[in-house]
PDB file of C-alpha atoms in Angstrom:
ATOM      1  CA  UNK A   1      -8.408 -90.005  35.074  1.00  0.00           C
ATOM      2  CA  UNK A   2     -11.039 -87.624  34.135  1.00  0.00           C
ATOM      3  CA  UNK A   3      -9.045 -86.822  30.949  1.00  0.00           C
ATOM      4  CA  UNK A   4      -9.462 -90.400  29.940  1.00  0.00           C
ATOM      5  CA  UNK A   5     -12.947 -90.711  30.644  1.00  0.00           C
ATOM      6  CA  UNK A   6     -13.533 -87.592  28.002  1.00  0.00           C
ATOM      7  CA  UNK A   7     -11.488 -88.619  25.391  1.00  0.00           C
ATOM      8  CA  UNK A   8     -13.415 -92.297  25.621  1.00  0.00           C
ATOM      9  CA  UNK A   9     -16.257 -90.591  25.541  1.00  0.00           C
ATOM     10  CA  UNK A  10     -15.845 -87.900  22.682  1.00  0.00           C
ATOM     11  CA  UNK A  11     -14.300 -91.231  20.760  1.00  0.00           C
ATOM     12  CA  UNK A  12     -17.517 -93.207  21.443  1.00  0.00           C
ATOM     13  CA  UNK A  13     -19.935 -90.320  20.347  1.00  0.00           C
ATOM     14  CA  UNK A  14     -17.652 -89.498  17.404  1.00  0.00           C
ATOM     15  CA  UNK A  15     -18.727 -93.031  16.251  1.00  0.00           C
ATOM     16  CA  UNK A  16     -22.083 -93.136  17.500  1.00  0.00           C
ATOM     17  CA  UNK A  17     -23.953 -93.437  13.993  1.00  0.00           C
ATOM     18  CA  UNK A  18     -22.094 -94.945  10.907  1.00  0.00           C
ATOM     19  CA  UNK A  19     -21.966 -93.349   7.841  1.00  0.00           C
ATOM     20  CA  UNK A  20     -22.358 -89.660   9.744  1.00  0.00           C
ATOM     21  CA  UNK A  21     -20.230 -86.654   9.701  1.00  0.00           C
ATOM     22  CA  UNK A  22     -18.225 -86.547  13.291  1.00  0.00           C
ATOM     23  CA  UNK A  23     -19.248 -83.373  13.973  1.00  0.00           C
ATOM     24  CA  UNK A  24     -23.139 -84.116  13.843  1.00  0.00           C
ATOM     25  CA  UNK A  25     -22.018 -87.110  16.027  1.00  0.00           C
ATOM     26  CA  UNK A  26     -20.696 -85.122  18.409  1.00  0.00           C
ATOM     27  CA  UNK A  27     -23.444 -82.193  18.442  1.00  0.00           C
ATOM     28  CA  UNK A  28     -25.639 -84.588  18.695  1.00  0.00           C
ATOM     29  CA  UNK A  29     -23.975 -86.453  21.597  1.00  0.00           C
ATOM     30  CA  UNK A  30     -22.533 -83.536  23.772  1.00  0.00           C
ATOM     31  CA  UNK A  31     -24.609 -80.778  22.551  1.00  0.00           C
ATOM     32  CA  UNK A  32     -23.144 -78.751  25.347  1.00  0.00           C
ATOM     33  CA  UNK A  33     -19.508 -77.961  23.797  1.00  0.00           C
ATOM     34  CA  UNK A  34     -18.892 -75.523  20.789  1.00  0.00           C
ATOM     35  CA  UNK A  35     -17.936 -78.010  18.466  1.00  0.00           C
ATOM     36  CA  UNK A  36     -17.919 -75.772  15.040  1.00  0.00           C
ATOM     37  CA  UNK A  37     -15.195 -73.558  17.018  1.00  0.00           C
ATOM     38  CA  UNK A  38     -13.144 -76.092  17.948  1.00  0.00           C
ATOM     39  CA  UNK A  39     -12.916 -77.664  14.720  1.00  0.00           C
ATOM     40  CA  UNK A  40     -12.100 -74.392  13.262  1.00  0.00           C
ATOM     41  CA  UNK A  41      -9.325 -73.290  15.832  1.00  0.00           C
ATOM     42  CA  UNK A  42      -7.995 -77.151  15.185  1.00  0.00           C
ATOM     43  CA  UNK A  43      -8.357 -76.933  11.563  1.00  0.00           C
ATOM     44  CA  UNK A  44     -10.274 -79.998  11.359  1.00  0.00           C
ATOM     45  CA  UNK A  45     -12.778 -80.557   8.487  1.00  0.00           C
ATOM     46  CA  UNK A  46     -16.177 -80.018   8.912  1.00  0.00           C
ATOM     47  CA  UNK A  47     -16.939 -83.073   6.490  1.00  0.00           C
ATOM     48  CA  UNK A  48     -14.719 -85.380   8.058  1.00  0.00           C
ATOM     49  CA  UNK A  49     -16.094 -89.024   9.307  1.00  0.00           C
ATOM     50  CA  UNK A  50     -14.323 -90.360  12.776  1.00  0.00           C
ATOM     51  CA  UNK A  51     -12.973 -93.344  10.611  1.00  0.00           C
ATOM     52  CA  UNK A  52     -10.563 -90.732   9.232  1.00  0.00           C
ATOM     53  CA  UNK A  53      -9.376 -89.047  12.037  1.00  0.00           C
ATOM     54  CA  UNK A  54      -5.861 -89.428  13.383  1.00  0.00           C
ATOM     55  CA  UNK A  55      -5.266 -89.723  17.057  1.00  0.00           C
ATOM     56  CA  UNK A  56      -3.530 -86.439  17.312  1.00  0.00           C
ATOM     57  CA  UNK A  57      -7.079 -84.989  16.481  1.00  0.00           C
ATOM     58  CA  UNK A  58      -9.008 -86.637  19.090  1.00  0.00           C
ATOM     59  CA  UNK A  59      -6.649 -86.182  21.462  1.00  0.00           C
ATOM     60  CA  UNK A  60      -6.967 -81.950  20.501  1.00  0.00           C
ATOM     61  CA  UNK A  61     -11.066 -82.447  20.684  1.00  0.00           C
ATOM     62  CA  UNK A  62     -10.901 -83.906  24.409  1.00  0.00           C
ATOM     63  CA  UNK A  63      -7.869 -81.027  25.459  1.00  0.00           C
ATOM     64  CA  UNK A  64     -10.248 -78.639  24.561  1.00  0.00           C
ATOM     65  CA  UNK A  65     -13.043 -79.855  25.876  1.00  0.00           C
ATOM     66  CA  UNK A  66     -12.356 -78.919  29.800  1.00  0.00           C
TER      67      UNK A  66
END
């Protein structure tokens, strides 16, 4: 589903670069989406690398993504 495809692909740009904040990963990726208000409306940490984040949370960044 379409659904899938964006959470694959917000997961794939969320580990894009090692050793790199997820949000610059994902700025950097999909430039088009707001990602500082999303992270703030889902409470996520703006320091936060993908390695740490729980499924829950990636499954909140690709909801509110469409």
């Amino acid at each position: 589903t379409q659904e899938e495809k964006l959470f694959f692909t917000i997961v794939k740009a969320g580990f894009a670069h090692k050793r790199k904040m997820l949000l610059s990963n994902l700025k950097e990726s999909l430039p088009h989406i707001d990602w500082n208000t999303l992270f703030e409306k889902n409470n996520i940490p703006k320091t936060i690398r993908a390695e740490n984040v729980i499924l829950t949370t990636w499954i909140a960044c690709a909801q509110h993504t469409i």
